[in-house]
XYZ file of C-alpha atoms in Angstrom:
423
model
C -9.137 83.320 18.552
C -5.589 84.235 19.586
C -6.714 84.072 23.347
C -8.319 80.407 22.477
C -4.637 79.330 20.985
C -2.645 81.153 24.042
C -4.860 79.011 26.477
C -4.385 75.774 24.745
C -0.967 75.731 24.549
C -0.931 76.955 28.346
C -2.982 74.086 29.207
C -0.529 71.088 27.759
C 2.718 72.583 29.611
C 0.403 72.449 32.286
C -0.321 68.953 31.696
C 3.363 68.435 31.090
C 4.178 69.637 34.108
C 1.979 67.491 36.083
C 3.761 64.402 34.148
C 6.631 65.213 34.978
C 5.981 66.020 38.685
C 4.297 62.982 39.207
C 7.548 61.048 37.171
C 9.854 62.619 39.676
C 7.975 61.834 43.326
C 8.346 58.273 42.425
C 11.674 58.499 41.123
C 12.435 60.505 44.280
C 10.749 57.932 46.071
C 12.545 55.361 44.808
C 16.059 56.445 45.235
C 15.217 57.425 48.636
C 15.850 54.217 49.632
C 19.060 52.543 49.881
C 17.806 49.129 48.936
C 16.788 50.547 45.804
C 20.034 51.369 44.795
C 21.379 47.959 46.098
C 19.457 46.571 43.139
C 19.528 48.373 40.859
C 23.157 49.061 40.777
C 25.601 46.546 43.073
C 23.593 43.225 42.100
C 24.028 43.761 38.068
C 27.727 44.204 38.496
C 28.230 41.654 41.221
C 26.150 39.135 38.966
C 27.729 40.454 35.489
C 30.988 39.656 36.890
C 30.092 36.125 38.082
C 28.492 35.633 34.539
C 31.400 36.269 32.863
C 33.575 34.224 35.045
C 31.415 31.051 34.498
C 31.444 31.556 30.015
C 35.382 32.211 30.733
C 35.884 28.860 33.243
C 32.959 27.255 31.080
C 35.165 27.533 28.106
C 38.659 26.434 29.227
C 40.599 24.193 26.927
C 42.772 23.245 29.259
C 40.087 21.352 31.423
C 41.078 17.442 31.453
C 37.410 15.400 30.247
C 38.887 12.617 30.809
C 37.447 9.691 33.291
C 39.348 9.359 35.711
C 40.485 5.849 36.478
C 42.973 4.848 39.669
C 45.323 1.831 39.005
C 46.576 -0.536 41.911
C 49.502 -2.417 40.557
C 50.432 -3.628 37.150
C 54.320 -2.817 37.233
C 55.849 -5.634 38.068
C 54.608 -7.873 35.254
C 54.721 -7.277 31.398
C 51.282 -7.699 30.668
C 50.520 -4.996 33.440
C 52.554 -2.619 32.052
C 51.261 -3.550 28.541
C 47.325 -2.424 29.643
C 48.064 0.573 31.577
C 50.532 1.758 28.713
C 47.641 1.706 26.245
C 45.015 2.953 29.188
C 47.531 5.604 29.418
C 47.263 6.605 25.478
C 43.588 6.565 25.659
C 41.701 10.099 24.956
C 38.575 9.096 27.346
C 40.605 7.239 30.669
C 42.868 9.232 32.735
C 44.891 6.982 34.544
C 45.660 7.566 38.348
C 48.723 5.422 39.637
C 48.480 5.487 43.627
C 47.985 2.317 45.722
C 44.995 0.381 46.783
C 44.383 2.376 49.923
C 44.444 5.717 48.415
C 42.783 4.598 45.580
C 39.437 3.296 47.373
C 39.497 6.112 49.314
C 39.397 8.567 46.360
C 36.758 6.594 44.812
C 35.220 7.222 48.198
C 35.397 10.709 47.627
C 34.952 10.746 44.034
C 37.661 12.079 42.911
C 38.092 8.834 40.595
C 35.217 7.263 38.843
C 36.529 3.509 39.395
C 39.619 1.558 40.564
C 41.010 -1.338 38.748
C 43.350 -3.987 40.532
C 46.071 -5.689 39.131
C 47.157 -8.314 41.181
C 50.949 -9.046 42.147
C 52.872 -11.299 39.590
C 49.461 -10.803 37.429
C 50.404 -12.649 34.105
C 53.541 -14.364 35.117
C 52.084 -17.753 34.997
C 51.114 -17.516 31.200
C 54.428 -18.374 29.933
C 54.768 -20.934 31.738
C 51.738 -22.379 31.013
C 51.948 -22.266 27.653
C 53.495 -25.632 27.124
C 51.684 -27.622 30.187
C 48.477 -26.571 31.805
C 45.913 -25.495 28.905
C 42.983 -25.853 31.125
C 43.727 -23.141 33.330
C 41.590 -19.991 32.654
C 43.205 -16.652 31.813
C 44.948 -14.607 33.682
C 43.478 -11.647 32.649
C 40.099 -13.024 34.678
C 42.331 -11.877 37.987
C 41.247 -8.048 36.819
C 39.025 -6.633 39.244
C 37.348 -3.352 38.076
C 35.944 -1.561 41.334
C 32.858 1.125 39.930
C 29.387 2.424 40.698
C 27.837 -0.105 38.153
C 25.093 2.606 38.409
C 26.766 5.527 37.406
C 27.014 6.983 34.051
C 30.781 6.626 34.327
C 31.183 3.669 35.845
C 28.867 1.989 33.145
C 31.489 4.258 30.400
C 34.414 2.762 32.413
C 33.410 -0.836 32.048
C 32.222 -0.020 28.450
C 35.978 1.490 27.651
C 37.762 -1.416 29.419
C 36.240 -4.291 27.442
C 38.322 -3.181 24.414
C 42.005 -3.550 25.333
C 41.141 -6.347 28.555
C 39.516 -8.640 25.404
C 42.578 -7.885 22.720
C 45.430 -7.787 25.523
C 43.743 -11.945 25.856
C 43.454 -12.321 22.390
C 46.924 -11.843 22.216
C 47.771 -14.237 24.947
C 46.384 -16.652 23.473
C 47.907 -16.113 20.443
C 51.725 -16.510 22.295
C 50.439 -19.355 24.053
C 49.164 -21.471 20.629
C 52.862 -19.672 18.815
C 55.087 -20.971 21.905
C 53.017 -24.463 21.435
C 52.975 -24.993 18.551
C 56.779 -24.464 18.027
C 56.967 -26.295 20.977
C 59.524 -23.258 22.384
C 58.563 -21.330 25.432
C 60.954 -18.667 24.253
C 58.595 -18.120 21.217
C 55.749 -16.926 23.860
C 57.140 -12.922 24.690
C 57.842 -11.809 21.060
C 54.666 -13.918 20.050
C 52.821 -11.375 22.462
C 54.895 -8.390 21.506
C 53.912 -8.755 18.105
C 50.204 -9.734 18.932
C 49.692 -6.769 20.804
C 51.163 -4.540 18.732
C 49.282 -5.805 15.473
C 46.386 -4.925 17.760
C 47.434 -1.483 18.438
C 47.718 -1.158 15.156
C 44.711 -1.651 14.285
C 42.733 0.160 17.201
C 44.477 3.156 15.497
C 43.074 2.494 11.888
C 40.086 4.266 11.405
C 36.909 2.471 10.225
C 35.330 4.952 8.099
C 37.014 7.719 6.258
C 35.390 11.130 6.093
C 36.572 13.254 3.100
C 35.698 16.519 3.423
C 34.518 17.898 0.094
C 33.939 21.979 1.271
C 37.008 23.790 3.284
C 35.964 23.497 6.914
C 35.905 27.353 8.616
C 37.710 27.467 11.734
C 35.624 27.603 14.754
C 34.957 30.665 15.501
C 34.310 31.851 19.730
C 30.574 32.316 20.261
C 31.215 35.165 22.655
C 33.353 37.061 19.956
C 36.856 36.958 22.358
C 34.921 38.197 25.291
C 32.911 36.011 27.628
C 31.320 39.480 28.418
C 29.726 40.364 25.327
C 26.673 37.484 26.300
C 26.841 38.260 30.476
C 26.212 41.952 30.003
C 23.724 42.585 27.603
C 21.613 39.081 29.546
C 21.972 41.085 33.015
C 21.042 44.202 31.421
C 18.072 42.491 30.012
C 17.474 40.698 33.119
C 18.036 43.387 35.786
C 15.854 45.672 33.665
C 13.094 43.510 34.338
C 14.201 42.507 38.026
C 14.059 46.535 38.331
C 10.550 47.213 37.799
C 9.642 45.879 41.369
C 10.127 48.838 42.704
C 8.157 50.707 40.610
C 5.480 48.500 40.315
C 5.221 48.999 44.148
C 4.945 52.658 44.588
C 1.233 52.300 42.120
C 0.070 49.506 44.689
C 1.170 51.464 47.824
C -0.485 54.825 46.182
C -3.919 52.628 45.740
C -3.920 51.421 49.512
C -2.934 54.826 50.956
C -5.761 56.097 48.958
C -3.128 58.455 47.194
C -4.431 57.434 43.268
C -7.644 57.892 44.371
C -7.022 61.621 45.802
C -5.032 61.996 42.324
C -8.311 60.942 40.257
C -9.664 63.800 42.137
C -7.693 66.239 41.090
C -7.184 68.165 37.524
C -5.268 65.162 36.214
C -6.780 62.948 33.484
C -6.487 59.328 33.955
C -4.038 59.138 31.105
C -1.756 61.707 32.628
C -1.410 59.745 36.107
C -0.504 56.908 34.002
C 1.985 59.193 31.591
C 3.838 60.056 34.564
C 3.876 56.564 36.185
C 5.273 55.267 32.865
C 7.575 57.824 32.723
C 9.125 57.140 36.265
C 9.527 53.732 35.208
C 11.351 53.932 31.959
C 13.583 56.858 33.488
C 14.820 54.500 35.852
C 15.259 51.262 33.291
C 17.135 53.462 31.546
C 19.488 55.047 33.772
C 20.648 51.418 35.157
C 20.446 50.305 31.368
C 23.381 53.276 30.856
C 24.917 52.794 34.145
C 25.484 48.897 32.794
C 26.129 50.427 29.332
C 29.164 52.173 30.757
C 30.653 49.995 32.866
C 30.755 46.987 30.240
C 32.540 49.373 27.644
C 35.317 50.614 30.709
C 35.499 47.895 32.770
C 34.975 44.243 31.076
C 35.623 45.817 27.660
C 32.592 45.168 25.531
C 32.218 47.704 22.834
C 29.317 48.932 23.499
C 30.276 52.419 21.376
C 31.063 50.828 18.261
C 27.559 51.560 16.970
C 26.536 54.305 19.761
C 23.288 54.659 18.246
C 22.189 51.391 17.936
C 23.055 50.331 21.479
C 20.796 53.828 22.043
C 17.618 52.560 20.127
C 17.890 49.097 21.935
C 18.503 50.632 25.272
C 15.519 52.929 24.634
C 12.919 50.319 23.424
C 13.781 47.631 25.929
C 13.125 51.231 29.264
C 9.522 51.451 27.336
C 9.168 47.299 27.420
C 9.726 47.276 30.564
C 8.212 50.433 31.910
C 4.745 49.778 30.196
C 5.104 45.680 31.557
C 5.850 47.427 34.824
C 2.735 49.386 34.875
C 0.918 46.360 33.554
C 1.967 44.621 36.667
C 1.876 47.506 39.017
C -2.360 47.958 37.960
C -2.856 44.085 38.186
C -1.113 43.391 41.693
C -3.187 44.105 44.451
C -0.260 43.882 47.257
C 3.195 44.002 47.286
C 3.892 40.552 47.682
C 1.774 40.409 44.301
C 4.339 42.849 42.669
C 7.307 40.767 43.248
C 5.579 37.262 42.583
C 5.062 38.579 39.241
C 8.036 40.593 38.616
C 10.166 37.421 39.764
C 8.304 34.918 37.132
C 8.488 37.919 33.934
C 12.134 37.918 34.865
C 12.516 34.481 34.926
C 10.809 33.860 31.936
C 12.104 36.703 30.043
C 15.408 35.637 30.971
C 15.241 31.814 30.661
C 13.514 32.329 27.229
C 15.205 35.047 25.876
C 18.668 33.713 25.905
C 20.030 36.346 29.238
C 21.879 33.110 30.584
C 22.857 31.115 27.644
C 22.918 31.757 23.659
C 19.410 30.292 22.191
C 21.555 28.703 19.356
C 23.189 26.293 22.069
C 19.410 25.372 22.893
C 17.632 24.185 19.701
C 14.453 22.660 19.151
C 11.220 23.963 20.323
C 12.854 25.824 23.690
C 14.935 27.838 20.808
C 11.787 28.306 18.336
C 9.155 29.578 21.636
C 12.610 31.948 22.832
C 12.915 34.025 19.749
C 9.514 34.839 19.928
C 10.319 36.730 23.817
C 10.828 40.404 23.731
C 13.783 39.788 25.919
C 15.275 37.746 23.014
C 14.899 40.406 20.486
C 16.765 42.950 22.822
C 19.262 40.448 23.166
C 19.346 39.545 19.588
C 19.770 43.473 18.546
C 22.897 44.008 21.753
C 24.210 41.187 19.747
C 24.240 42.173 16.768
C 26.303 44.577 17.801
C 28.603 43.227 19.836
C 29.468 39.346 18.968
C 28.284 39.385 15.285
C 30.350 42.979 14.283
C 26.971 44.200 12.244
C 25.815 48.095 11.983
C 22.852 49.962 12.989
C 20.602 48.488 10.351
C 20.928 45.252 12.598
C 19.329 46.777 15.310
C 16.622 48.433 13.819
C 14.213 44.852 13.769
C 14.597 44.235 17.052
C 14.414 47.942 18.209
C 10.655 47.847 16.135
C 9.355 44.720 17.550
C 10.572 45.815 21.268
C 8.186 49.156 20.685
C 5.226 46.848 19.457
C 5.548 45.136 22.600
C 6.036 48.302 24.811
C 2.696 49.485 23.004
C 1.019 45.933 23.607
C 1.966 46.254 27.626
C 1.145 49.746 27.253
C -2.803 49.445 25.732
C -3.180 46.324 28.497
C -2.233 48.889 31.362
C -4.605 51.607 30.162
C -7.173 49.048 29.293
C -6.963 47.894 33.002
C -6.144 50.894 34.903
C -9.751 52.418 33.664
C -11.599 49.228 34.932
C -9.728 49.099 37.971
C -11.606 49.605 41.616
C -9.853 52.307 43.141
């Protein structure tokens, strides 16, 4: 009986032993070459860093929205100077003051979104007129508005033009029918002054009034201070994923070089040759998973460490994800071209979905409702946790659960098809 217990136990670090064996000839394998590392390693940084520089330029304050509009003339008549003074005040025009030349040429380049022309001497005839020639149209019809009519901002242009052009005439008219009416020409300039300030006025005045009845919290930064609390947990995700191309490859390349076949042979069981392949694979996920890991907490500052353990559990259950969807991949593919066509459309799936590039609350709607059901979300959800929303470990221990159901899902669907395939 004691010899039947002694042989038993000898026979599972035996089977150990062949695990890890087989684990480490395709890790060796894969660090042997220097693409591998490439990767695995350079590209997460390189793209990490990039990442964080488009959330940090994404979010400057400091960026005019502004359209901007060029303006040809207008300063050597009052009622020039009167539009491009309020065109100046206005929070959706930025106005450009260069001459016509430079002005066409910009809009040429597009570094203005339309050019409007005010002619020499443009209103200078209204005063005069206001006590003889009443048939004579308005000046303001000399306005020439140059725009790409089918452009979104030359169709906004237009749209924000038609407001102070129609109440900078409404108030020439109104100095014209003052000056006549008192039959003094000197009544027409502070008969427009006053027009045009009454309608200043009321372009001010809001229409509605919106009383607030609940305190409104300030806003608050989505990346909690650091665009690099959403870029390096989404190219940890990501690169994870990207990752298991190269071990997906080494089970293809053992199938056509007949090297799974001479290992079906041998004293391994099916389930060990698939132990150790699995093994390889979440080994290295997790190593560039840490690598990451430590060079967001030292380098870009994300505080990875606060809750040590519950950046462990994610870290641990998004290596078996990815190692068992690896192996899923690596039994299914039948070349290597196959491995990376489907490697390239998990990661760009996982990624798109699961909220690697971009927060899924900034999505909404159905893409939002379909991407929280992604594994990728959930690791991202559980890094975030962490990181932007300040929670603890119990935050992470949802996420860390459903990534193992879907490691074991992956995992059963690898077995399932390794056994039926044609070696």
């Amino acid at each position: 009986m004691l010899l039947g217990c002694d042989y038993r136990a000898l026979n599972k670090r035996r089977n150990k032993m062949r695990i890890y064996d087989l684990a480490l000839k395709d890790l060796s394998q894969i660090l042997r070459d220097k693409k591998s590392l490439l990767f695995l390693v350079a590209m997460p940084i390189v793209f990490t860093l990039f990442m964080g520089f488009a959330y940090t330029s994404g979010g400057d304050e400091n960026v005019d929205m502004r359209i901007p509009l060029a303006v040809v003339g207008g300063s050597d008549s009052r009622l020039g100077e009167m539009l491009v003074e309020r065109l100046e005040t206005s929070d959706a025009v930025r106005v450009v003051r260069i001459d016509q030349a430079a002005a066409l040429e910009s809009l040429q380049k597009g570094d203005v979104a339309g050019v409007l022309i005010i002619p020499v001497g443009f209103g200078d005839q209204s005063e005069g007129a206001a006590l003889s020639d009443q048939s004579k149209g308005s000046p303001l019809s000399q306005l020439e508005l140059i725009a790409d009519a089918s452009s979104s901002q030359g169709q906004s242009l237009y749209q924000l033009l038609r407001g102070p052009v129609s109440q900078l005439m409404s108030a020439e008219q109104v100095a014209r029918i003052s000056a006549d009416l008192q039959n003094d020409p000197d009544e027409f300039s502070p008969a427009l002054e006053l027009a045009w300030a009454k309608w200043d006025e009321n372009s001010r005045l809001e229409l509605v009034r919106v009383e607030q009845a609940v305190a409104a919290e300030p806003e608050s930064d989505w990346t909690g201070g650091n665009p690099y609390n959403q870029a390096s947990p989404g190219i940890i995700v990501q690169f994870a994923i990207f990752g298991l191309t190269t071990s997906a490859q080494i089970l293809v390349q053992e199938r056509k070089s007949r090297t799974l076949q001479r290992l079906m042979t041998t004293a391994m069981k099916p389930w060990e040759i698939v132990a150790g392949h699995l093994l390889a694979m979440f080994t290295l996920t997790f190593l560039q998973t840490a690598l990451l890991v430590v060079f967001g907490q030292l380098a870009l500052g994300v505080d990875y460490l606060r809750e040590p353990l519950g950046t462990l559990l994610i870290s641990v259950a998004l290596g078996l994800w990815v190692a068992s969807m690896g192996l899923l991949i690596g039994v299914i593919a039948k070349a290597d071209d196959q491995v990376i066509l489907f490697s390239m459309i998990a990661m760009f799936l996982f990624s798109a979905l699961g909220g690697t590039w971009f927060p899924l609350e900034a999505s909404g709607g159905a893409f939002a409702a379909i991407g929280r059901l992604m594994p990728s979300a959930w690791a991202m959800n559980g890094l975030q946790n962490l990181l932007i929303r300040g929670l603890g470990l119990e935050a992470t221990l949802l996420p860390t659960a459903i990534l193992l159901a879907y490691a074991t899902g992956f995992f059963l669907l690898a077995v399932w098809r390794f056994r039926k395939m044609e070696l």
